[in-house]
Amino acid sequence: PVPSPDGKWVAFLSDRPGQIAGTPEGKKQLYVISAEGGEAQQVTKVENDVNDCAWAPDSKRIAFSMTDPETKAMKDRKEKYGEYFTVHGDYQMTHLWILEFSSGSPTAAEPKRLTEGDQFSVGDFSWSPDGTRIAFSAQRDPDLISIGTADLYVVTVHDKAVKKIVSTPGPDRNPHWSPDGKKIAFETAAGSQNFFYTDGRIGVVPADGGAVQILTESFDEDPSLVGWGPDGIYFGAARKTAAHLFRLNPADGAIEKLSAPEGMVAFGFSFANDYKTVAYRAALDNQYGEIYTTIVAPWQGRKLTAMGEQMKGFTLAHREVISWKSGDGTTIEGVLYTPPDLDAKKKHPLLVVIHGGPTGTDQPVVNADRYYPIERFVAKGALVLRPNYRGSAGYGEKFRSLNVRNLGIGDYADVISGVDSLIAKGVVDKDRVGAMGWSEGGYISAYIATFSDRFRAVSVGAGISDWTTYYVNTDITPFTRQYLHALPWDDPEIYWKTSPISNIAKAQTPTLIQHGENDRRVPIPNAYELRQALEDRGVPVKMMVYKGFGHGITKPKQQRAVMEENEKWFAQYIWGEKPEERKPAEPKKDEKKSTAAVNP
């Protein structure tokens, strides 16, 4: 939902059946509804999905971005030859459009194109305070691998004149205007070629272009720019397992943390127009996230929702942050889930749930998990460890860089040292340890399956098994080049030694593999390669393919299937429960008759 500056309207996107005759089926259109309620009005009837929208300061115009429709030449080609596409070609760029509501009451109108051409594809955008210009980021084409080419532009609304104002190596994005309209703050890699793991920065540039000033050089984390108010530039950032709102003084670069208390995990900041009040989502340890509001200073969060009430009647696991030393002496933190009535004299099964990213972070708050029934594992008597292994966000650039040319190797050392620390405390049964994870967590789980004999069972969700296979199939090839500092043809050794498949001859851990059929981030050849290799070695393996899904399994039924498959897998190998046996299909009636005729 995007509220208008005058507070009268809320814009949103929906792919519901269109109100306007001829609306393309299943395409996201722009709708507007009164802030007082009532019926929403469809205000676009465009051929492709609307991607994003932003109100002008006068509340009488909306800018929106949309991927260009197919050209006539493309449609003619499809008609003549059927559907096919050129890799890194046949691009449909995303561009900006404007809807004008001259009467002040949003109604369906014909949008006007603001940008066009094949020179760039638009990403983030924002209006200038006087409503005469729009700043936007754009990359050379829509491919994810081109993210590093994103630069900043300004377009003048009345004559559609476009000017590039920032062009540095690495992505420049998320522009926000200063209150006087003279400068633009933005997120930047500040020239880093390894922007997947180095610190991002906040930069400021004159609105007409000029020298870029980097303001967060001393801030050792990735700042997420929220806005520029009268008192400074606001951004959110992680701090270990917490997350907070910060204010940056653009004059001297001074940074102050505004949100409280210290251990809070806060995201989704939304300011009132005067920047004196902010709404946000937050939780403390063992709490479910709620919506809060507060004046900016002093911070006095007032809870508006009670979503956590839905869990009354359930006994939830207790979450706490623990730490240990990895093999090279690095301090690693993680979140340990324990039963509320933990018997410290008893040895418990341990299940390790590994986050993706690798720059994800696990926090000790109550969040839903899409794939792993963690609460049910704990209710059954297990401990669950969620390690913030090297590479995780919140711990600074040096920590995020520790798995560069060390993927899997250093990550596994962080996981197994955490397991060993719990075994040493006498609370874990060393013979009943399992691991699971999705994406990068799936990769580390695959590494565990082939490099370790310490685990009874493993579940690999959308994981990498072979970095070369991954590199030539993924839609995000720069990721691999940056973390391994090489191409597979130039340094095959680093690709091989960090790949789970390289140690397949020693694999013996029963492995469940789950993967989306149409995954482009971690393409499914990784799953088939691991499955075949494990089967060839005689290792128990089961592979589930979720049809029609990409990197994430995003619908409730299939998410439940993922969870139940994981629950059954670990029930079998950790708790020794007998797996469900397949029952032979009942013969059809005519089959019964024919059988009786042969065997009277």
XYZ file of C-alpha atoms in Angstrom:
600
model
C 0.000 0.000 0.000
C 1.245 3.483 -0.947
C -0.583 6.375 0.776
C -0.921 9.714 -1.020
C 0.912 12.665 0.593
C -2.404 14.370 1.432
C -3.561 11.231 3.243
C -6.749 10.840 1.201
C -5.868 7.877 -1.000
C -4.022 4.569 -0.948
C -2.571 3.076 -4.134
C -1.795 -0.630 -4.482
C -1.116 -3.302 -7.092
C -3.334 -6.312 -7.748
C -3.725 -9.068 -10.340
C -7.426 -9.521 -9.444
C -9.891 -9.729 -12.379
C -10.004 -6.237 -13.884
C -12.949 -3.873 -13.519
C -12.224 -2.368 -16.938
C -13.221 -4.320 -20.039
C -10.233 -5.651 -21.950
C -7.887 -5.778 -18.943
C -5.243 -8.463 -19.645
C -5.890 -11.477 -17.429
C -3.517 -12.084 -14.527
C -1.544 -8.836 -14.970
C -0.901 -6.554 -11.988
C -2.785 -3.294 -12.409
C -2.739 -0.121 -10.335
C -5.707 0.474 -8.025
C -6.607 3.412 -5.780
C -8.915 3.341 -2.751
C -10.053 6.068 -0.361
C -8.234 6.078 2.964
C -11.695 6.100 4.528
C -12.519 2.741 2.894
C -15.017 1.803 0.215
C -14.423 0.210 -3.156
C -11.061 0.297 -4.920
C -10.894 1.762 -8.417
C -8.764 0.269 -11.176
C -6.806 3.109 -12.765
C -4.623 1.284 -15.327
C -5.334 -1.185 -18.100
C -1.805 -1.997 -19.240
C -0.468 -5.004 -21.113
C 2.249 -6.012 -18.649
C 2.520 -6.043 -14.853
C 2.879 -2.726 -13.074
C 6.036 -3.199 -10.975
C 6.010 -0.273 -8.540
C 4.386 3.119 -7.993
C 4.954 6.454 -6.209
C 2.651 9.455 -5.622
C 3.734 12.934 -6.666
C 3.889 15.475 -3.808
C 0.660 17.123 -5.061
C -1.274 13.805 -4.731
C -2.645 14.333 -8.250
C -0.153 12.159 -10.145
C 1.279 8.685 -9.776
C 4.493 7.498 -11.383
C 4.726 3.785 -12.044
C 7.159 1.387 -13.661
C 6.225 -1.319 -16.145
C 8.079 -3.759 -18.364
C 7.571 -2.829 -22.012
C 5.109 -4.997 -23.948
C 6.392 -7.215 -26.739
C 7.187 -5.333 -29.914
C 5.269 -6.049 -33.116
C 8.385 -7.761 -34.461
C 8.455 -10.090 -31.450
C 4.758 -10.873 -31.788
C 5.186 -11.570 -35.526
C 8.130 -13.878 -34.799
C 6.121 -15.811 -32.232
C 3.250 -16.177 -34.681
C 5.564 -17.468 -37.416
C 8.005 -19.650 -35.469
C 6.466 -20.291 -32.056
C 8.023 -19.249 -28.759
C 11.786 -19.170 -28.230
C 14.176 -16.618 -26.799
C 17.755 -15.457 -27.216
C 19.889 -15.769 -24.087
C 20.991 -12.291 -22.973
C 18.868 -10.848 -25.729
C 15.237 -10.150 -26.689
C 15.107 -7.762 -23.752
C 11.940 -5.999 -22.676
C 13.095 -2.967 -20.706
C 11.281 -1.515 -17.718
C 10.310 2.164 -18.022
C 8.500 4.943 -16.163
C 4.960 6.147 -16.826
C 2.748 8.818 -15.223
C -0.969 8.893 -14.466
C -2.519 12.322 -13.959
C -5.688 12.917 -11.944
C -6.612 16.444 -12.997
C -9.852 16.501 -10.989
C -8.032 15.453 -7.830
C -10.117 12.267 -7.683
C -8.340 9.160 -8.968
C -10.167 7.642 -11.906
C -9.063 5.541 -14.831
C -6.846 7.558 -17.159
C -4.510 7.004 -20.066
C -0.929 6.827 -18.723
C 1.820 8.881 -20.345
C 5.226 7.357 -21.021
C 8.095 9.167 -19.288
C 11.168 7.127 -20.293
C 11.794 4.808 -23.242
C 14.412 3.101 -25.381
C 16.800 0.170 -25.083
C 19.637 1.938 -23.262
C 18.530 1.167 -19.717
C 15.931 -0.666 -17.609
C 14.418 1.244 -14.646
C 14.572 0.074 -11.007
C 13.919 2.308 -7.945
C 12.527 5.829 -8.336
C 11.326 8.828 -6.288
C 9.779 12.265 -6.898
C 11.549 15.546 -6.186
C 9.903 17.639 -3.424
C 8.522 20.129 -5.978
C 7.140 17.373 -8.223
C 9.020 18.501 -11.336
C 11.580 15.678 -11.540
C 11.980 11.984 -10.774
C 15.256 10.373 -9.749
C 15.650 6.716 -10.683
C 18.176 3.905 -10.849
C 18.554 1.899 -14.026
C 20.816 -0.856 -15.308
C 21.859 -1.692 -18.852
C 19.256 -4.490 -19.194
C 16.796 -6.414 -16.988
C 19.129 -9.397 -16.384
C 19.986 -9.984 -12.744
C 23.625 -10.433 -13.744
C 23.607 -6.760 -14.804
C 22.871 -5.507 -11.282
C 26.388 -4.075 -11.062
C 25.652 -1.666 -13.926
C 22.881 0.201 -12.066
C 23.436 3.975 -12.194
C 21.388 7.021 -11.164
C 19.401 9.260 -13.496
C 17.052 12.238 -13.222
C 14.163 12.823 -15.639
C 12.377 16.160 -15.938
C 8.644 15.493 -16.090
C 7.527 18.285 -18.430
C 9.961 17.585 -21.288
C 11.069 13.986 -20.497
C 14.736 15.026 -20.554
C 16.906 12.341 -18.941
C 20.324 12.988 -17.370
C 22.692 10.439 -15.819
C 24.038 11.856 -12.538
C 25.962 8.930 -10.999
C 27.998 6.233 -12.715
C 30.352 4.213 -10.519
C 31.488 0.571 -10.652
C 28.960 -1.578 -8.826
C 25.273 -0.791 -8.217
C 23.990 2.726 -7.401
C 20.326 2.595 -6.380
C 17.427 3.671 -4.098
C 17.548 7.487 -4.591
C 15.994 9.836 -2.007
C 15.802 13.628 -2.410
C 16.901 16.153 0.203
C 14.032 18.280 1.576
C 15.189 21.290 -0.456
C 15.476 19.244 -3.669
C 19.121 20.176 -4.215
C 20.736 16.802 -3.438
C 19.996 13.087 -3.720
C 21.056 10.385 -1.257
C 21.434 6.834 -2.533
C 22.859 3.389 -1.762
C 26.120 2.606 -3.513
C 28.859 0.000 -3.691
C 31.251 2.971 -3.721
C 33.245 1.411 -6.539
C 33.638 -2.038 -4.968
C 33.718 -4.821 -7.550
C 32.867 -7.381 -4.839
C 29.612 -5.793 -3.743
C 27.955 -9.097 -2.831
C 29.959 -9.222 0.409
C 31.616 -5.806 0.921
C 29.906 -2.986 2.831
C 27.435 -0.867 0.952
C 27.527 2.895 1.535
C 25.243 5.891 1.499
C 26.355 8.537 -0.960
C 25.074 12.028 -1.736
C 25.227 13.780 -5.108
C 23.944 17.170 -6.348
C 20.599 16.713 -8.100
C 22.105 18.078 -11.330
C 25.109 15.738 -11.100
C 28.627 16.259 -9.821
C 31.001 14.804 -7.262
C 29.679 11.983 -5.075
C 30.247 12.305 -1.346
C 30.370 9.020 0.615
C 28.928 9.578 4.094
C 29.070 6.164 5.807
C 32.693 5.158 5.279
C 33.105 4.326 8.976
C 29.804 2.419 9.330
C 30.701 -1.274 9.132
C 27.477 -2.767 7.770
C 25.047 -2.451 4.863
C 22.804 0.608 5.384
C 19.296 0.415 3.940
C 18.222 3.956 3.035
C 14.756 4.926 4.309
C 14.459 8.668 3.612
C 15.842 12.182 3.985
C 14.033 14.356 6.532
C 14.610 17.853 7.923
C 16.910 16.459 10.634
C 19.004 14.124 8.532
C 19.178 10.961 6.445
C 17.520 7.876 7.943
C 18.582 4.285 7.337
C 18.112 0.831 8.815
C 20.869 -1.689 9.447
C 21.596 -4.958 11.233
C 23.738 -5.088 14.367
C 24.612 -8.749 15.024
C 21.233 -10.375 15.783
C 19.481 -7.008 16.258
C 18.348 -4.414 13.697
C 17.826 -0.685 14.221
C 17.041 2.718 12.745
C 19.889 5.225 12.430
C 20.105 8.935 11.568
C 22.975 10.329 9.536
C 23.994 13.986 9.641
C 24.800 14.878 6.002
C 26.927 17.836 7.090
C 29.522 15.977 9.156
C 28.735 12.257 8.642
C 27.840 11.705 12.317
C 25.593 8.667 12.899
C 23.276 8.050 15.853
C 21.201 5.001 16.663
C 17.600 6.026 17.343
C 15.639 2.843 18.005
C 15.471 1.067 21.350
C 15.813 -1.162 23.294
C 19.226 -2.494 22.311
C 18.234 -6.066 21.401
C 15.286 -5.105 19.229
C 14.872 -6.421 15.682
C 13.160 -3.595 13.759
C 12.394 -3.289 10.033
C 9.967 -1.666 7.584
C 10.283 1.928 8.769
C 7.670 4.347 7.407
C 7.773 8.049 8.294
C 5.029 10.624 8.547
C 5.506 13.553 6.162
C 7.136 15.719 8.840
C 9.572 12.941 9.874
C 8.604 13.375 13.534
C 6.729 10.058 13.787
C 7.659 6.635 12.422
C 5.867 3.298 12.140
C 7.818 0.041 12.065
C 7.696 -3.720 12.631
C 9.674 -5.000 15.608
C 10.200 -7.817 18.087
C 12.380 -8.606 21.080
C 13.771 -12.020 22.039
C 11.071 -14.727 21.991
C 8.459 -12.279 20.701
C 6.399 -12.274 17.511
C 6.771 -9.196 15.311
C 4.224 -6.407 15.855
C 3.568 -2.975 14.363
C 4.675 -0.013 16.487
C 4.709 3.775 16.216
C 6.858 6.301 18.023
C 8.049 9.857 17.930
C 11.595 9.777 16.611
C 13.187 11.246 19.745
C 12.959 10.145 22.433
C 12.080 6.677 21.159
C 8.891 5.459 22.854
C 7.551 2.520 20.872
C 3.784 2.031 21.176
C 2.450 -1.353 20.058
C -0.533 -1.173 17.704
C -1.102 -4.852 16.900
C -1.376 -8.102 18.842
C -0.514 -10.658 16.169
C 1.320 -12.789 18.723
C -2.013 -13.576 20.368
C -2.603 -16.212 17.677
C -0.003 -18.410 19.388
C -1.736 -18.487 22.750
C -2.357 -22.076 23.713
C 0.865 -23.281 22.080
C 4.034 -24.006 24.015
C 6.807 -22.387 22.008
C 10.506 -23.129 22.035
C 12.792 -20.817 23.993
C 15.253 -18.878 21.818
C 18.584 -17.489 22.966
C 21.780 -16.259 21.330
C 24.847 -18.377 22.087
C 28.431 -18.117 20.844
C 31.421 -20.399 20.331
C 34.868 -20.464 18.739
C 35.270 -21.904 15.248
C 38.285 -23.904 14.102
C 40.322 -20.805 13.229
C 39.386 -18.983 16.431
C 36.629 -16.853 14.902
C 33.750 -16.164 17.280
C 30.472 -17.441 15.830
C 27.010 -16.677 17.137
C 23.821 -18.635 16.648
C 20.305 -18.964 17.951
C 19.610 -22.017 20.115
C 16.027 -23.294 20.412
C 15.297 -25.385 23.491
C 12.162 -26.846 25.112
C 10.923 -24.572 27.921
C 11.290 -27.508 30.312
C 14.771 -28.496 29.119
C 16.344 -31.257 31.172
C 20.020 -30.225 31.166
C 21.055 -33.624 32.556
C 19.651 -35.435 29.536
C 21.209 -35.730 26.086
C 18.928 -34.477 23.318
C 18.885 -34.836 19.542
C 20.285 -31.757 17.760
C 19.017 -30.407 14.450
C 20.994 -27.654 12.719
C 18.923 -25.310 10.518
C 21.193 -23.245 8.268
C 20.050 -19.934 6.771
C 20.595 -18.863 3.168
C 22.315 -15.869 1.685
C 25.062 -16.392 2.718
C 24.352 -12.906 4.089
C 21.190 -13.908 5.941
C 20.999 -13.646 9.724
C 19.069 -15.679 12.251
C 17.597 -13.783 15.196
C 16.044 -14.934 18.495
C 12.543 -13.688 17.624
C 9.444 -15.707 16.749
C 9.128 -15.961 12.964
C 7.300 -18.401 10.754
C 9.515 -20.876 8.884
C 8.412 -21.867 5.400
C 10.214 -25.196 5.147
C 11.242 -26.639 8.516
C 8.834 -27.571 11.365
C 11.194 -26.263 14.024
C 8.629 -25.925 16.801
C 7.517 -29.527 16.256
C 11.135 -30.734 16.374
C 11.632 -28.960 19.710
C 8.303 -30.217 21.069
C 9.581 -33.698 20.282
C 12.608 -33.148 22.505
C 15.253 -31.861 20.088
C 17.470 -28.821 20.365
C 17.700 -26.684 17.232
C 20.753 -24.584 16.386
C 20.583 -21.833 13.765
C 24.210 -20.696 13.232
C 25.172 -17.277 11.907
C 28.147 -18.753 10.088
C 30.880 -16.636 8.501
C 29.387 -14.539 5.712
C 26.258 -13.670 7.712
C 25.149 -10.028 7.777
C 25.211 -7.941 10.934
C 28.810 -8.672 11.919
C 30.719 -6.353 9.586
C 32.556 -6.615 6.278
C 35.530 -8.588 7.587
C 33.253 -11.320 8.920
C 31.225 -11.388 5.691
C 34.484 -11.844 3.774
C 35.712 -14.857 5.755
C 34.165 -17.352 3.338
C 35.625 -15.742 0.211
C 37.515 -18.573 -1.547
C 36.530 -20.538 1.542
C 32.889 -21.398 0.842
C 31.749 -24.611 2.462
C 35.094 -25.154 4.144
C 34.880 -22.290 6.637
C 31.089 -22.558 6.805
C 31.259 -26.227 7.803
C 33.906 -25.439 10.437
C 31.524 -22.887 11.967
C 28.649 -25.377 12.022
C 30.551 -28.373 13.393
C 32.285 -26.278 16.075
C 28.838 -25.149 17.235
C 27.699 -28.765 17.358
C 30.828 -29.743 19.287
C 30.342 -26.931 21.807
C 26.850 -28.220 22.627
C 28.058 -31.812 22.829
C 30.779 -30.674 25.242
C 28.105 -29.154 27.496
C 26.534 -32.582 27.810
C 23.112 -31.648 26.390
C 23.425 -33.210 22.913
C 23.432 -36.841 21.858
C 26.342 -36.919 19.393
C 24.789 -39.884 17.591
C 21.559 -38.038 16.788
C 22.560 -34.900 14.902
C 20.958 -33.719 11.648
C 21.237 -30.666 9.378
C 19.027 -28.871 6.895
C 18.868 -25.604 4.963
C 17.658 -23.854 1.828
C 19.700 -22.099 -0.888
C 23.129 -21.330 0.644
C 21.896 -23.300 3.660
C 21.135 -26.145 1.266
C 24.663 -25.883 -0.127
C 26.207 -26.128 3.350
C 23.903 -29.076 4.078
C 25.104 -30.771 0.878
C 28.678 -30.084 1.981
C 27.892 -31.736 5.317
C 26.365 -34.743 3.517
C 29.542 -35.441 1.552
C 32.348 -34.156 3.800
C 31.189 -35.356 7.223
C 30.308 -38.610 8.970
C 29.060 -36.749 12.056
C 25.429 -36.366 10.963
C 22.711 -39.008 10.896
C 20.653 -37.264 8.195
C 20.680 -34.166 6.021
C 18.060 -32.237 4.034
C 19.284 -30.182 1.057
C 16.831 -27.496 -0.073
C 17.623 -25.780 -3.402
C 21.329 -26.272 -2.687
C 24.496 -26.028 -4.771
C 26.331 -29.313 -5.259
C 28.891 -28.280 -7.891
C 30.044 -24.666 -8.294
C 30.873 -25.126 -11.978
C 27.441 -26.585 -12.681
C 25.963 -23.728 -10.691
C 28.007 -21.031 -12.437
C 27.012 -22.025 -15.963
C 23.302 -22.368 -15.122
C 22.457 -19.633 -12.599
C 20.889 -16.245 -13.307
C 23.339 -14.554 -10.922
C 26.811 -15.518 -12.186
C 28.611 -12.489 -10.611
C 27.929 -13.982 -7.163
C 30.213 -16.948 -7.840
C 32.949 -14.870 -9.443
C 33.043 -12.529 -6.470
C 33.107 -15.194 -3.746
C 35.582 -17.514 -5.482
C 37.609 -14.706 -7.119
C 37.931 -16.765 -10.284
C 36.238 -18.294 -13.281
C 35.943 -22.086 -13.399
C 38.098 -22.176 -16.548
C 40.868 -20.125 -14.900
C 40.921 -21.783 -11.471
C 39.077 -25.116 -11.593
C 40.711 -26.185 -8.332
C 38.885 -23.631 -6.150
C 35.566 -24.517 -7.815
C 36.224 -28.204 -7.182
C 37.450 -28.141 -3.583
C 34.533 -25.961 -2.421
C 31.957 -28.197 -4.161
C 30.153 -30.905 -2.165
C 30.365 -33.222 -5.185
C 34.176 -33.288 -4.948
C 34.020 -35.559 -1.908
C 31.184 -37.777 -3.060
C 33.293 -40.931 -2.781
C 33.202 -40.586 1.009
C 29.526 -39.668 1.291
C 27.421 -41.843 3.593
C 24.791 -39.526 5.125
C 21.129 -40.205 4.177
C 20.057 -37.145 2.198
C 16.673 -35.631 1.345
C 16.792 -33.274 -1.661
C 14.035 -30.710 -2.336
C 14.051 -28.343 -5.295
C 11.781 -26.129 -7.395
C 11.377 -27.363 -10.967
C 12.004 -23.917 -12.496
C 14.652 -22.615 -10.096
C 16.903 -20.111 -11.895
C 18.887 -18.970 -8.858
C 20.121 -22.468 -8.000
C 19.135 -24.400 -11.124
C 17.877 -27.936 -10.647
C 20.867 -29.662 -12.372
C 22.597 -29.212 -8.993
C 19.949 -31.397 -7.362
C 20.020 -34.083 -10.045
C 23.826 -34.224 -9.938
C 23.868 -34.737 -6.167
C 21.036 -37.271 -6.252
C 22.650 -39.388 -8.958
C 26.046 -39.325 -7.291
C 24.615 -40.378 -3.914
C 22.570 -43.125 -5.530
C 25.645 -44.405 -7.368
C 27.470 -44.571 -4.032
C 24.612 -46.483 -2.399
C 23.750 -43.657 -0.005
C 20.049 -43.420 0.949
C 18.646 -40.466 -1.009
C 15.182 -39.134 -1.761
C 14.508 -36.238 -4.140
C 11.350 -34.137 -4.320
C 10.719 -31.783 -7.271
C 8.079 -29.083 -6.792
C 6.499 -28.468 -10.164
C 6.051 -24.914 -11.381
C 8.143 -23.338 -8.611
C 11.376 -21.365 -8.776
C 13.914 -20.815 -6.010
C 11.246 -20.435 -3.363
C 8.290 -22.702 -2.692
C 5.682 -19.984 -2.357
C 2.238 -21.593 -2.027
C 0.719 -23.021 1.176
C 0.008 -26.581 0.017
C 3.498 -27.122 -1.345
C 5.112 -25.422 1.653
C 3.265 -27.890 3.848
C 4.553 -30.728 1.650
C 8.126 -29.458 2.112
C 7.639 -29.321 5.881
C 6.066 -32.751 6.143
C 8.775 -34.360 4.009
C 11.398 -32.866 6.317
C 9.501 -33.970 9.403
C 9.219 -37.554 8.136
C 12.880 -37.675 7.054
C 14.252 -36.700 10.442
C 11.632 -38.755 12.292
C 13.075 -41.778 10.504
C 16.780 -41.076 10.939
C 16.903 -39.120 14.205
C 14.039 -40.702 16.143
C 14.121 -44.113 14.482
C 10.487 -44.031 13.432
C 9.544 -46.438 10.694
C 8.899 -44.640 7.376
C 5.520 -44.963 5.761
C 5.436 -47.946 3.466
C 4.110 -47.567 -0.025
C 0.885 -49.455 -0.486
C 0.289 -51.128 -3.842
C -2.427 -49.488 -5.885
C -5.808 -51.144 -5.705
C -6.557 -52.889 -9.013
C -9.463 -51.576 -11.022
C -12.647 -53.630 -11.198
C -11.951 -54.996 -14.656
C -8.415 -55.922 -13.507
C -9.917 -57.927 -10.615
C -12.173 -59.778 -13.049
C -9.317 -60.666 -15.389
C -7.180 -61.847 -12.460
C -10.001 -64.060 -11.242
C -10.372 -65.540 -14.721
C -6.704 -66.485 -14.841
C -6.555 -67.696 -11.221
C -9.990 -69.163 -10.400
